[in-house]
PDB file of N, CA, C and O in Angstrom:
ATOM      1  N   UNK B   1     -57.207 -87.149  18.213  1.00  0.00           N
ATOM      2  CA  UNK B   1     -56.682 -87.737  18.432  1.00  0.00           C
ATOM      3  C   UNK B   1     -56.586 -88.343  19.214  1.00  0.00           C
ATOM      4  O   UNK B   1     -55.444 -88.733  19.637  1.00  0.00           O
ATOM      5  N   UNK B   2     -57.172 -88.013  20.447  1.00  0.00           N
ATOM      6  CA  UNK B   2     -57.191 -88.040  21.453  1.00  0.00           C
ATOM      7  C   UNK B   2     -57.473 -89.759  22.132  1.00  0.00           C
ATOM      8  O   UNK B   2     -58.283 -89.962  21.722  1.00  0.00           O
ATOM      9  N   UNK B   3     -56.346 -90.501  22.360  1.00  0.00           N
ATOM     10  CA  UNK B   3     -56.255 -92.154  22.728  1.00  0.00           C
ATOM     11  C   UNK B   3     -57.608 -92.283  23.176  1.00  0.00           C
ATOM     12  O   UNK B   3     -58.023 -93.635  22.923  1.00  0.00           O
ATOM     13  N   UNK B   4     -58.430 -91.528  24.451  1.00  0.00           N
ATOM     14  CA  UNK B   4     -59.448 -92.481  24.694  1.00  0.00           C
ATOM     15  C   UNK B   4     -60.310 -92.593  23.324  1.00  0.00           C
ATOM     16  O   UNK B   4     -61.461 -93.645  23.348  1.00  0.00           O
ATOM     17  N   UNK B   5     -60.476 -91.643  22.738  1.00  0.00           N
ATOM     18  CA  UNK B   5     -61.367 -91.726  21.606  1.00  0.00           C
ATOM     19  C   UNK B   5     -61.516 -92.943  20.385  1.00  0.00           C
ATOM     20  O   UNK B   5     -62.127 -93.222  19.579  1.00  0.00           O
ATOM     21  N   UNK B   6     -59.865 -93.467  20.353  1.00  0.00           N
ATOM     22  CA  UNK B   6     -59.073 -94.500  19.339  1.00  0.00           C
ATOM     23  C   UNK B   6     -59.381 -95.840  20.299  1.00  0.00           C
ATOM     24  O   UNK B   6     -59.111 -96.796  19.527  1.00  0.00           O
ATOM     25  N   UNK B   7     -59.599 -95.841  21.546  1.00  0.00           N
ATOM     26  CA  UNK B   7     -59.254 -97.199  22.561  1.00  0.00           C
ATOM     27  C   UNK B   7     -60.173 -98.071  22.201  1.00  0.00           C
ATOM     28  O   UNK B   7     -60.918 -97.817  21.743  1.00  0.00           O
ATOM     29  N   UNK B   8     -59.729 -99.287  22.158  1.00  0.00           N
ATOM     30  CA  UNK B   8     -60.374-100.928  22.382  1.00  0.00           C
ATOM     31  C   UNK B   8     -62.055-100.332  23.241  1.00  0.00           C
ATOM     32  O   UNK B   8     -62.576-100.928  22.572  1.00  0.00           O
ATOM     33  N   UNK B   9     -61.739 -99.974  24.455  1.00  0.00           N
ATOM     34  CA  UNK B   9     -63.089 -99.638  25.148  1.00  0.00           C
ATOM     35  C   UNK B   9     -63.855 -99.115  24.354  1.00  0.00           C
ATOM     36  O   UNK B   9     -65.060 -99.282  24.100  1.00  0.00           O
ATOM     37  N   UNK B  10     -63.253 -97.901  23.851  1.00  0.00           N
ATOM     38  CA  UNK B  10     -64.413 -96.776  22.860  1.00  0.00           C
ATOM     39  C   UNK B  10     -65.048 -97.661  21.246  1.00  0.00           C
ATOM     40  O   UNK B  10     -65.616 -97.642  21.250  1.00  0.00           O
ATOM     41  N   UNK B  11     -64.242 -98.554  20.971  1.00  0.00           N
ATOM     42  CA  UNK B  11     -64.586 -99.312  20.089  1.00  0.00           C
ATOM     43  C   UNK B  11     -65.630-100.166  20.326  1.00  0.00           C
ATOM     44  O   UNK B  11     -66.523-100.641  19.881  1.00  0.00           O
ATOM     45  N   UNK B  12     -65.354-101.068  21.524  1.00  0.00           N
ATOM     46  CA  UNK B  12     -66.883-101.738  21.920  1.00  0.00           C
ATOM     47  C   UNK B  12     -67.998-100.884  22.101  1.00  0.00           C
ATOM     48  O   UNK B  12     -69.130-101.509  21.951  1.00  0.00           O
ATOM     49  N   UNK B  13     -67.986 -99.525  22.954  1.00  0.00           N
ATOM     50  CA  UNK B  13     -69.256 -98.985  23.069  1.00  0.00           C
ATOM     51  C   UNK B  13     -69.593 -98.563  21.838  1.00  0.00           C
ATOM     52  O   UNK B  13     -70.840 -98.667  21.843  1.00  0.00           O
ATOM     53  N   UNK B  14     -68.980 -98.406  20.739  1.00  0.00           N
ATOM     54  CA  UNK B  14     -69.972 -98.299  19.490  1.00  0.00           C
ATOM     55  C   UNK B  14     -69.945 -99.135  19.205  1.00  0.00           C
ATOM     56  O   UNK B  14     -71.659 -99.533  18.603  1.00  0.00           O
ATOM     57  N   UNK B  15     -69.608-100.107  19.045  1.00  0.00           N
ATOM     58  CA  UNK B  15     -70.298-101.116  18.271  1.00  0.00           C
ATOM     59  C   UNK B  15     -71.575-102.211  19.060  1.00  0.00           C
ATOM     60  O   UNK B  15     -72.050-102.634  17.994  1.00  0.00           O
ATOM     61  N   UNK B  16     -72.020-101.300  20.210  1.00  0.00           N
ATOM     62  CA  UNK B  16     -72.637-101.898  20.732  1.00  0.00           C
ATOM     63  C   UNK B  16     -74.427-100.922  20.695  1.00  0.00           C
ATOM     64  O   UNK B  16     -74.916-100.817  21.223  1.00  0.00           O
ATOM     65  N   UNK B  17     -73.668 -99.605  19.427  1.00  0.00           N
ATOM     66  CA  UNK B  17     -74.701 -99.068  19.728  1.00  0.00           C
ATOM     67  C   UNK B  17     -75.285 -98.723  17.850  1.00  0.00           C
ATOM     68  O   UNK B  17     -74.602 -97.956  17.500  1.00  0.00           O
ATOM     69  N   UNK B  18     -75.420-100.231  17.069  1.00  0.00           N
ATOM     70  CA  UNK B  18     -75.698-100.102  15.904  1.00  0.00           C
ATOM     71  C   UNK B  18     -76.168 -98.779  15.445  1.00  0.00           C
ATOM     72  O   UNK B  18     -76.140 -98.534  14.375  1.00  0.00           O
ATOM     73  N   UNK B  19     -77.275 -97.640  15.805  1.00  0.00           N
ATOM     74  CA  UNK B  19     -77.520 -96.452  15.382  1.00  0.00           C
ATOM     75  C   UNK B  19     -76.436 -95.566  15.740  1.00  0.00           C
ATOM     76  O   UNK B  19     -76.782 -94.441  14.572  1.00  0.00           O
ATOM     77  N   UNK B  20     -75.345 -95.682  16.203  1.00  0.00           N
ATOM     78  CA  UNK B  20     -74.157 -94.854  16.183  1.00  0.00           C
ATOM     79  C   UNK B  20     -73.107 -94.707  15.130  1.00  0.00           C
ATOM     80  O   UNK B  20     -72.792 -95.684  14.668  1.00  0.00           O
ATOM     81  N   UNK B  21     -73.297 -93.871  14.374  1.00  0.00           N
ATOM     82  CA  UNK B  21     -72.414 -93.378  13.384  1.00  0.00           C
ATOM     83  C   UNK B  21     -70.820 -92.561  13.964  1.00  0.00           C
ATOM     84  O   UNK B  21     -71.365 -91.634  14.325  1.00  0.00           O
ATOM     85  N   UNK B  22     -69.835 -92.947  13.738  1.00  0.00           N
ATOM     86  CA  UNK B  22     -68.644 -92.038  14.201  1.00  0.00           C
ATOM     87  C   UNK B  22     -67.927 -91.745  12.935  1.00  0.00           C
ATOM     88  O   UNK B  22     -67.397 -92.980  12.056  1.00  0.00           O
ATOM     89  N   UNK B  23     -67.420 -91.187  13.095  1.00  0.00           N
ATOM     90  CA  UNK B  23     -66.390 -90.398  11.766  1.00  0.00           C
ATOM     91  C   UNK B  23     -65.149 -90.167  12.193  1.00  0.00           C
ATOM     92  O   UNK B  23     -65.041 -89.426  13.416  1.00  0.00           O
ATOM     93  N   UNK B  24     -63.746 -90.704  11.659  1.00  0.00           N
ATOM     94  CA  UNK B  24     -63.004 -89.744  12.398  1.00  0.00           C
ATOM     95  C   UNK B  24     -62.347 -88.741  11.533  1.00  0.00           C
ATOM     96  O   UNK B  24     -62.070 -88.720   9.896  1.00  0.00           O
ATOM     97  N   UNK B  25     -62.331 -88.090  12.094  1.00  0.00           N
ATOM     98  CA  UNK B  25     -61.835 -86.407  11.281  1.00  0.00           C
ATOM     99  C   UNK B  25     -60.073 -86.525  11.618  1.00  0.00           C
ATOM    100  O   UNK B  25     -59.874 -86.987  12.780  1.00  0.00           O
ATOM    101  N   UNK B  26     -59.566 -85.693  10.279  1.00  0.00           N
ATOM    102  CA  UNK B  26     -58.193 -85.342  10.636  1.00  0.00           C
ATOM    103  C   UNK B  26     -58.238 -84.778  11.748  1.00  0.00           C
ATOM    104  O   UNK B  26     -59.006 -83.558  12.286  1.00  0.00           O
ATOM    105  N   UNK B  27     -56.740 -83.983  12.668  1.00  0.00           N
ATOM    106  CA  UNK B  27     -56.675 -83.531  14.147  1.00  0.00           C
ATOM    107  C   UNK B  27     -56.490 -82.060  13.689  1.00  0.00           C
ATOM    108  O   UNK B  27     -57.016 -81.196  14.184  1.00  0.00           O
ATOM    109  N   UNK B  28     -56.134 -81.725  12.489  1.00  0.00           N
ATOM    110  CA  UNK B  28     -55.878 -80.331  12.203  1.00  0.00           C
ATOM    111  C   UNK B  28     -55.938 -80.396  10.582  1.00  0.00           C
ATOM    112  O   UNK B  28     -55.561 -80.599   9.847  1.00  0.00           O
ATOM    113  N   UNK B  29     -57.049 -79.383  10.016  1.00  0.00           N
ATOM    114  CA  UNK B  29     -57.526 -79.349   8.452  1.00  0.00           C
ATOM    115  C   UNK B  29     -57.884 -78.023   8.004  1.00  0.00           C
ATOM    116  O   UNK B  29     -58.656 -77.722   7.610  1.00  0.00           O
ATOM    117  N   UNK B  30     -56.635 -77.414   7.976  1.00  0.00           N
ATOM    118  CA  UNK B  30     -56.277 -75.928   7.932  1.00  0.00           C
ATOM    119  C   UNK B  30     -57.384 -75.679   6.482  1.00  0.00           C
ATOM    120  O   UNK B  30     -57.830 -74.618   6.153  1.00  0.00           O
ATOM    121  N   UNK B  31     -57.478 -75.879   5.648  1.00  0.00           N
ATOM    122  CA  UNK B  31     -57.671 -76.055   4.200  1.00  0.00           C
ATOM    123  C   UNK B  31     -59.123 -76.407   4.425  1.00  0.00           C
ATOM    124  O   UNK B  31     -59.920 -75.914   2.818  1.00  0.00           O
ATOM    125  N   UNK B  32     -59.058 -76.651   5.188  1.00  0.00           N
ATOM    126  CA  UNK B  32     -61.350 -76.766   5.337  1.00  0.00           C
ATOM    127  C   UNK B  32     -61.946 -75.434   6.385  1.00  0.00           C
ATOM    128  O   UNK B  32     -62.820 -75.503   6.745  1.00  0.00           O
ATOM    129  N   UNK B  33     -61.133 -74.468   6.446  1.00  0.00           N
ATOM    130  CA  UNK B  33     -61.227 -74.027   7.854  1.00  0.00           C
ATOM    131  C   UNK B  33     -60.925 -72.303   6.759  1.00  0.00           C
ATOM    132  O   UNK B  33     -59.630 -71.676   6.662  1.00  0.00           O
ATOM    133  N   UNK B  34     -61.753 -71.641   6.397  1.00  0.00           N
ATOM    134  CA  UNK B  34     -61.767 -70.166   5.411  1.00  0.00           C
ATOM    135  C   UNK B  34     -60.784 -69.097   6.500  1.00  0.00           C
ATOM    136  O   UNK B  34     -60.136 -68.727   6.112  1.00  0.00           O
ATOM    137  N   UNK B  35     -60.991 -69.440   7.629  1.00  0.00           N
ATOM    138  CA  UNK B  35     -60.154 -68.326   8.364  1.00  0.00           C
ATOM    139  C   UNK B  35     -59.132 -68.799   8.925  1.00  0.00           C
ATOM    140  O   UNK B  35     -58.031 -67.578   8.575  1.00  0.00           O
ATOM    141  N   UNK B  36     -58.308 -69.769   8.312  1.00  0.00           N
ATOM    142  CA  UNK B  36     -56.757 -69.792   8.236  1.00  0.00           C
ATOM    143  C   UNK B  36     -56.265 -69.186   7.269  1.00  0.00           C
ATOM    144  O   UNK B  36     -55.224 -68.862   7.192  1.00  0.00           O
ATOM    145  N   UNK B  37     -57.338 -69.252   5.930  1.00  0.00           N
ATOM    146  CA  UNK B  37     -57.054 -68.399   5.055  1.00  0.00           C
ATOM    147  C   UNK B  37     -56.447 -66.935   4.981  1.00  0.00           C
ATOM    148  O   UNK B  37     -55.826 -66.199   4.434  1.00  0.00           O
ATOM    149  N   UNK B  38     -57.612 -66.323   5.979  1.00  0.00           N
ATOM    150  CA  UNK B  38     -57.548 -65.146   6.508  1.00  0.00           C
ATOM    151  C   UNK B  38     -56.513 -64.637   7.293  1.00  0.00           C
ATOM    152  O   UNK B  38     -56.251 -63.723   6.452  1.00  0.00           O
ATOM    153  N   UNK B  39     -56.431 -65.474   8.327  1.00  0.00           N
ATOM    154  CA  UNK B  39     -55.236 -65.025   8.942  1.00  0.00           C
ATOM    155  C   UNK B  39     -53.387 -64.937   7.961  1.00  0.00           C
ATOM    156  O   UNK B  39     -52.844 -64.300   8.394  1.00  0.00           O
ATOM    157  N   UNK B  40     -53.752 -65.932   7.494  1.00  0.00           N
ATOM    158  CA  UNK B  40     -52.254 -65.901   6.568  1.00  0.00           C
ATOM    159  C   UNK B  40     -52.474 -64.858   5.905  1.00  0.00           C
ATOM    160  O   UNK B  40     -51.200 -64.211   5.465  1.00  0.00           O
ATOM    161  N   UNK B  41     -53.142 -64.464   4.680  1.00  0.00           N
ATOM    162  CA  UNK B  41     -53.409 -63.192   3.603  1.00  0.00           C
ATOM    163  C   UNK B  41     -52.732 -62.224   5.003  1.00  0.00           C
ATOM    164  O   UNK B  41     -52.418 -61.562   4.741  1.00  0.00           O
ATOM    165  N   UNK B  42     -53.514 -61.994   6.666  1.00  0.00           N
ATOM    166  CA  UNK B  42     -53.125 -61.296   7.108  1.00  0.00           C
ATOM    167  C   UNK B  42     -51.445 -61.149   7.636  1.00  0.00           C
ATOM    168  O   UNK B  42     -51.363 -59.728   7.588  1.00  0.00           O
ATOM    169  N   UNK B  43     -51.440 -62.123   8.090  1.00  0.00           N
ATOM    170  CA  UNK B  43     -49.776 -62.457   8.272  1.00  0.00           C
ATOM    171  C   UNK B  43     -49.247 -61.785   7.069  1.00  0.00           C
ATOM    172  O   UNK B  43     -47.909 -61.069   7.608  1.00  0.00           O
ATOM    173  N   UNK B  44     -49.201 -62.320   5.812  1.00  0.00           N
ATOM    174  CA  UNK B  44     -48.537 -61.668   4.640  1.00  0.00           C
ATOM    175  C   UNK B  44     -48.203 -60.456   4.423  1.00  0.00           C
ATOM    176  O   UNK B  44     -47.518 -59.507   4.430  1.00  0.00           O
ATOM    177  N   UNK B  45     -49.479 -59.628   4.718  1.00  0.00           N
ATOM    178  CA  UNK B  45     -49.632 -58.381   4.557  1.00  0.00           C
ATOM    179  C   UNK B  45     -48.755 -57.084   5.375  1.00  0.00           C
ATOM    180  O   UNK B  45     -48.615 -56.375   5.737  1.00  0.00           O
ATOM    181  N   UNK B  46     -49.016 -57.799   6.986  1.00  0.00           N
ATOM    182  CA  UNK B  46     -48.030 -57.236   7.966  1.00  0.00           C
ATOM    183  C   UNK B  46     -46.736 -57.375   8.279  1.00  0.00           C
ATOM    184  O   UNK B  46     -45.656 -57.499   9.133  1.00  0.00           O
ATOM    185  N   UNK B  47     -46.346 -58.495   7.341  1.00  0.00           N
ATOM    186  CA  UNK B  47     -45.071 -59.718   7.038  1.00  0.00           C
ATOM    187  C   UNK B  47     -43.436 -58.266   7.022  1.00  0.00           C
ATOM    188  O   UNK B  47     -42.677 -58.554   8.087  1.00  0.00           O
ATOM    189  N   UNK B  48     -43.321 -57.188   6.391  1.00  0.00           N
ATOM    190  CA  UNK B  48     -42.511 -56.421   6.372  1.00  0.00           C
ATOM    191  C   UNK B  48     -42.407 -55.017   7.283  1.00  0.00           C
ATOM    192  O   UNK B  48     -41.904 -54.234   6.569  1.00  0.00           O
ATOM    193  N   UNK B  49     -43.562 -55.232   7.824  1.00  0.00           N
ATOM    194  CA  UNK B  49     -43.853 -53.938   8.558  1.00  0.00           C
ATOM    195  C   UNK B  49     -43.536 -53.677  10.393  1.00  0.00           C
ATOM    196  O   UNK B  49     -42.978 -54.951  10.905  1.00  0.00           O
ATOM    197  N   UNK B  50     -43.040 -52.975  10.583  1.00  0.00           N
ATOM    198  CA  UNK B  50     -41.952 -52.943  11.761  1.00  0.00           C
ATOM    199  C   UNK B  50     -43.242 -51.701  12.971  1.00  0.00           C
ATOM    200  O   UNK B  50     -43.050 -50.603  12.789  1.00  0.00           O
ATOM    201  N   UNK B  51     -43.638 -52.331  13.447  1.00  0.00           N
ATOM    202  CA  UNK B  51     -45.065 -51.794  14.612  1.00  0.00           C
ATOM    203  C   UNK B  51     -43.546 -51.302  15.945  1.00  0.00           C
ATOM    204  O   UNK B  51     -43.206 -51.894  15.908  1.00  0.00           O
ATOM    205  N   UNK B  52     -44.043 -50.038  16.227  1.00  0.00           N
ATOM    206  CA  UNK B  52     -43.403 -49.863  17.239  1.00  0.00           C
ATOM    207  C   UNK B  52     -44.165 -50.082  18.806  1.00  0.00           C
ATOM    208  O   UNK B  52     -43.049 -50.365  19.584  1.00  0.00           O
ATOM    209  N   UNK B  53     -45.098 -50.795  18.531  1.00  0.00           N
ATOM    210  CA  UNK B  53     -45.602 -51.024  20.167  1.00  0.00           C
ATOM    211  C   UNK B  53     -46.932 -52.103  20.039  1.00  0.00           C
ATOM    212  O   UNK B  53     -47.312 -51.921  18.644  1.00  0.00           O
ATOM    213  N   UNK B  54     -47.443 -52.609  21.046  1.00  0.00           N
ATOM    214  CA  UNK B  54     -48.604 -53.679  20.437  1.00  0.00           C
ATOM    215  C   UNK B  54     -49.644 -53.089  20.034  1.00  0.00           C
ATOM    216  O   UNK B  54     -50.590 -53.279  19.180  1.00  0.00           O
ATOM    217  N   UNK B  55     -49.760 -51.658  20.655  1.00  0.00           N
ATOM    218  CA  UNK B  55     -50.973 -51.140  20.273  1.00  0.00           C
ATOM    219  C   UNK B  55     -50.989 -50.480  18.428  1.00  0.00           C
ATOM    220  O   UNK B  55     -52.113 -50.265  17.720  1.00  0.00           O
ATOM    221  N   UNK B  56     -49.541 -50.109  18.031  1.00  0.00           N
ATOM    222  CA  UNK B  56     -49.619 -49.577  16.584  1.00  0.00           C
ATOM    223  C   UNK B  56     -49.795 -51.142  16.150  1.00  0.00           C
ATOM    224  O   UNK B  56     -49.762 -50.955  14.733  1.00  0.00           O
ATOM    225  N   UNK B  57     -49.612 -51.863  16.209  1.00  0.00           N
ATOM    226  CA  UNK B  57     -49.414 -53.704  15.529  1.00  0.00           C
ATOM    227  C   UNK B  57     -51.077 -53.822  15.439  1.00  0.00           C
ATOM    228  O   UNK B  57     -51.570 -54.123  14.178  1.00  0.00           O
ATOM    229  N   UNK B  58     -51.852 -53.614  16.737  1.00  0.00           N
ATOM    230  CA  UNK B  58     -53.131 -53.552  16.404  1.00  0.00           C
ATOM    231  C   UNK B  58     -54.012 -53.042  15.686  1.00  0.00           C
ATOM    232  O   UNK B  58     -54.932 -52.859  15.196  1.00  0.00           O
ATOM    233  N   UNK B  59     -53.631 -51.692  15.850  1.00  0.00           N
ATOM    234  CA  UNK B  59     -54.428 -51.061  14.605  1.00  0.00           C
ATOM    235  C   UNK B  59     -53.518 -51.121  13.454  1.00  0.00           C
ATOM    236  O   UNK B  59     -54.695 -51.189  12.370  1.00  0.00           O
ATOM    237  N   UNK B  60     -52.439 -51.868  12.880  1.00  0.00           N
ATOM    238  CA  UNK B  60     -52.398 -52.090  12.036  1.00  0.00           C
ATOM    239  C   UNK B  60     -53.568 -53.271  11.037  1.00  0.00           C
ATOM    240  O   UNK B  60     -53.776 -53.618   9.937  1.00  0.00           O
ATOM    241  N   UNK B  61     -52.872 -54.471  12.468  1.00  0.00           N
ATOM    242  CA  UNK B  61     -54.251 -55.462  11.886  1.00  0.00           C
ATOM    243  C   UNK B  61     -55.524 -55.326  11.489  1.00  0.00           C
ATOM    244  O   UNK B  61     -55.840 -55.552  10.694  1.00  0.00           O
ATOM    245  N   UNK B  62     -56.311 -54.209  12.437  1.00  0.00           N
ATOM    246  CA  UNK B  62     -57.430 -54.055  12.714  1.00  0.00           C
ATOM    247  C   UNK B  62     -57.358 -53.287  10.735  1.00  0.00           C
ATOM    248  O   UNK B  62     -58.434 -53.549  10.188  1.00  0.00           O
ATOM    249  N   UNK B  63     -56.748 -52.010  10.430  1.00  0.00           N
ATOM    250  CA  UNK B  63     -57.066 -51.752   9.415  1.00  0.00           C
ATOM    251  C   UNK B  63     -56.506 -52.316   8.224  1.00  0.00           C
ATOM    252  O   UNK B  63     -57.378 -52.422   7.081  1.00  0.00           O
ATOM    253  N   UNK B  64     -56.038 -53.322   8.440  1.00  0.00           N
ATOM    254  CA  UNK B  64     -55.797 -54.294   7.456  1.00  0.00           C
ATOM    255  C   UNK B  64     -57.304 -55.622   6.876  1.00  0.00           C
ATOM    256  O   UNK B  64     -57.824 -55.649   6.358  1.00  0.00           O
ATOM    257  N   UNK B  65     -57.474 -55.735   8.049  1.00  0.00           N
ATOM    258  CA  UNK B  65     -58.810 -56.592   8.287  1.00  0.00           C
ATOM    259  C   UNK B  65     -59.777 -56.081   7.513  1.00  0.00           C
ATOM    260  O   UNK B  65     -60.421 -56.665   7.247  1.00  0.00           O
ATOM    261  N   UNK B  66     -59.955 -54.894   7.684  1.00  0.00           N
ATOM    262  CA  UNK B  66     -61.395 -53.548   7.406  1.00  0.00           C
ATOM    263  C   UNK B  66     -60.652 -53.086   6.085  1.00  0.00           C
ATOM    264  O   UNK B  66     -62.179 -53.682   5.560  1.00  0.00           O
ATOM    265  N   UNK B  67     -59.908 -53.540   5.426  1.00  0.00           N
ATOM    266  CA  UNK B  67     -59.360 -53.568   3.992  1.00  0.00           C
ATOM    267  C   UNK B  67     -59.843 -54.480   3.577  1.00  0.00           C
ATOM    268  O   UNK B  67     -60.483 -54.588   2.056  1.00  0.00           O
ATOM    269  N   UNK B  68     -59.881 -56.015   3.709  1.00  0.00           N
ATOM    270  CA  UNK B  68     -60.019 -57.076   3.319  1.00  0.00           C
ATOM    271  C   UNK B  68     -61.504 -57.429   3.229  1.00  0.00           C
ATOM    272  O   UNK B  68     -61.933 -57.902   2.115  1.00  0.00           O
ATOM    273  N   UNK B  69     -62.106 -56.887   4.057  1.00  0.00           N
ATOM    274  CA  UNK B  69     -63.593 -56.568   3.953  1.00  0.00           C
ATOM    275  C   UNK B  69     -64.156 -56.083   3.032  1.00  0.00           C
ATOM    276  O   UNK B  69     -65.217 -56.718   2.318  1.00  0.00           O
ATOM    277  N   UNK B  70     -63.358 -55.137   2.625  1.00  0.00           N
ATOM    278  CA  UNK B  70     -64.477 -54.346   1.520  1.00  0.00           C
ATOM    279  C   UNK B  70     -63.508 -54.928   0.519  1.00  0.00           C
ATOM    280  O   UNK B  70     -64.051 -53.959  -0.521  1.00  0.00           O
ATOM    281  N   UNK B  71     -62.590 -55.377   0.104  1.00  0.00           N
ATOM    282  CA  UNK B  71     -61.883 -56.029  -1.272  1.00  0.00           C
ATOM    283  C   UNK B  71     -62.976 -56.482  -2.030  1.00  0.00           C
ATOM    284  O   UNK B  71     -63.179 -58.034  -1.214  1.00  0.00           O
ATOM    285  N   UNK B  72     -63.824 -56.890  -3.052  1.00  0.00           N
ATOM    286  CA  UNK B  72     -64.514 -57.161  -3.680  1.00  0.00           C
ATOM    287  C   UNK B  72     -64.135 -58.562  -3.719  1.00  0.00           C
ATOM    288  O   UNK B  72     -62.915 -59.006  -4.634  1.00  0.00           O
ATOM    289  N   UNK B  73     -64.513 -59.764  -3.687  1.00  0.00           N
ATOM    290  CA  UNK B  73     -64.710 -60.946  -4.114  1.00  0.00           C
ATOM    291  C   UNK B  73     -63.550 -61.795  -2.915  1.00  0.00           C
ATOM    292  O   UNK B  73     -63.507 -63.391  -3.100  1.00  0.00           O
ATOM    293  N   UNK B  74     -62.822 -61.010  -2.210  1.00  0.00           N
ATOM    294  CA  UNK B  74     -62.040 -62.126  -1.317  1.00  0.00           C
ATOM    295  C   UNK B  74     -62.036 -62.700  -0.161  1.00  0.00           C
ATOM    296  O   UNK B  74     -61.649 -63.706  -0.368  1.00  0.00           O
ATOM    297  N   UNK B  75     -63.234 -62.103   0.517  1.00  0.00           N
ATOM    298  CA  UNK B  75     -63.733 -63.300   1.792  1.00  0.00           C
ATOM    299  C   UNK B  75     -64.336 -64.621   0.432  1.00  0.00           C
ATOM    300  O   UNK B  75     -63.833 -65.475   1.313  1.00  0.00           O
ATOM    301  N   UNK B  76     -64.939 -64.100  -0.618  1.00  0.00           N
ATOM    302  CA  UNK B  76     -65.653 -64.993  -1.265  1.00  0.00           C
ATOM    303  C   UNK B  76     -64.758 -65.935  -1.750  1.00  0.00           C
ATOM    304  O   UNK B  76     -64.686 -67.372  -1.462  1.00  0.00           O
ATOM    305  N   UNK B  77     -63.464 -65.325  -1.962  1.00  0.00           N
ATOM    306  CA  UNK B  77     -62.266 -66.632  -2.567  1.00  0.00           C
ATOM    307  C   UNK B  77     -61.787 -67.594  -1.448  1.00  0.00           C
ATOM    308  O   UNK B  77     -61.540 -68.473  -1.945  1.00  0.00           O
ATOM    309  N   UNK B  78     -61.914 -66.613  -0.445  1.00  0.00           N
ATOM    310  CA  UNK B  78     -61.739 -67.907   0.938  1.00  0.00           C
ATOM    311  C   UNK B  78     -62.276 -68.714   1.151  1.00  0.00           C
ATOM    312  O   UNK B  78     -62.008 -70.199   1.352  1.00  0.00           O
ATOM    313  N   UNK B  79     -63.498 -68.380   1.474  1.00  0.00           N
ATOM    314  CA  UNK B  79     -64.226 -69.697   1.244  1.00  0.00           C
ATOM    315  C   UNK B  79     -64.749 -70.659   0.316  1.00  0.00           C
ATOM    316  O   UNK B  79     -64.342 -71.459   0.285  1.00  0.00           O
ATOM    317  N   UNK B  80     -64.492 -70.259  -1.056  1.00  0.00           N
ATOM    318  CA  UNK B  80     -64.303 -71.109  -2.314  1.00  0.00           C
ATOM    319  C   UNK B  80     -63.358 -72.395  -1.960  1.00  0.00           C
ATOM    320  O   UNK B  80     -63.601 -72.812  -2.944  1.00  0.00           O
ATOM    321  N   UNK B  81     -62.136 -71.626  -1.878  1.00  0.00           N
ATOM    322  CA  UNK B  81     -61.011 -72.028  -1.753  1.00  0.00           C
ATOM    323  C   UNK B  81     -60.632 -73.522  -0.859  1.00  0.00           C
ATOM    324  O   UNK B  81     -60.164 -74.377  -1.172  1.00  0.00           O
ATOM    325  N   UNK B  82     -61.688 -72.912  -0.081  1.00  0.00           N
ATOM    326  CA  UNK B  82     -62.292 -74.914   1.017  1.00  0.00           C
ATOM    327  C   UNK B  82     -62.849 -75.671   0.292  1.00  0.00           C
ATOM    328  O   UNK B  82     -62.317 -77.084   0.445  1.00  0.00           O
ATOM    329  N   UNK B  83     -63.200 -75.780  -0.910  1.00  0.00           N
ATOM    330  CA  UNK B  83     -64.405 -76.454  -1.917  1.00  0.00           C
ATOM    331  C   UNK B  83     -65.464 -77.209  -0.796  1.00  0.00           C
ATOM    332  O   UNK B  83     -66.073 -77.816  -1.637  1.00  0.00           O
ATOM    333  N   UNK B  84     -65.817 -76.608  -0.013  1.00  0.00           N
ATOM    334  CA  UNK B  84     -66.860 -76.705   0.646  1.00  0.00           C
ATOM    335  C   UNK B  84     -68.459 -76.116   0.072  1.00  0.00           C
ATOM    336  O   UNK B  84     -67.753 -75.060  -0.272  1.00  0.00           O
ATOM    337  N   UNK B  85     -69.532 -76.613   0.679  1.00  0.00           N
ATOM    338  CA  UNK B  85     -70.478 -75.772  -0.201  1.00  0.00           C
ATOM    339  C   UNK B  85     -70.794 -74.315   0.619  1.00  0.00           C
ATOM    340  O   UNK B  85     -70.321 -74.354   1.942  1.00  0.00           O
ATOM    341  N   UNK B  86     -71.227 -73.504   0.113  1.00  0.00           N
ATOM    342  CA  UNK B  86     -71.949 -72.176   0.679  1.00  0.00           C
ATOM    343  C   UNK B  86     -73.034 -72.532   1.616  1.00  0.00           C
ATOM    344  O   UNK B  86     -73.493 -73.288   1.844  1.00  0.00           O
ATOM    345  N   UNK B  87     -72.697 -71.562   2.491  1.00  0.00           N
ATOM    346  CA  UNK B  87     -73.796 -71.401   3.723  1.00  0.00           C
ATOM    347  C   UNK B  87     -75.285 -71.146   2.785  1.00  0.00           C
ATOM    348  O   UNK B  87     -75.521 -70.908   2.589  1.00  0.00           O
TER     349      UNK B  87
END
């Protein structure tokens, strides 16, 4: 939603090009991004843990991500939850 993209000058430039189609997308749509669901799931799994240092926290996060990778149907569920067609 940068103002340059929705300015009067930009509308004139777009109108001068009949072949050009412009679609205004939401500025942030986490429900369309399966990665947001992955991070949300990861954060919930780390919520009640107390890591001693950043190295320990990184190891815990890596462990949880690896576990998610091998949990049947979990990643497919994140993709399906967006409602977008499969790749």
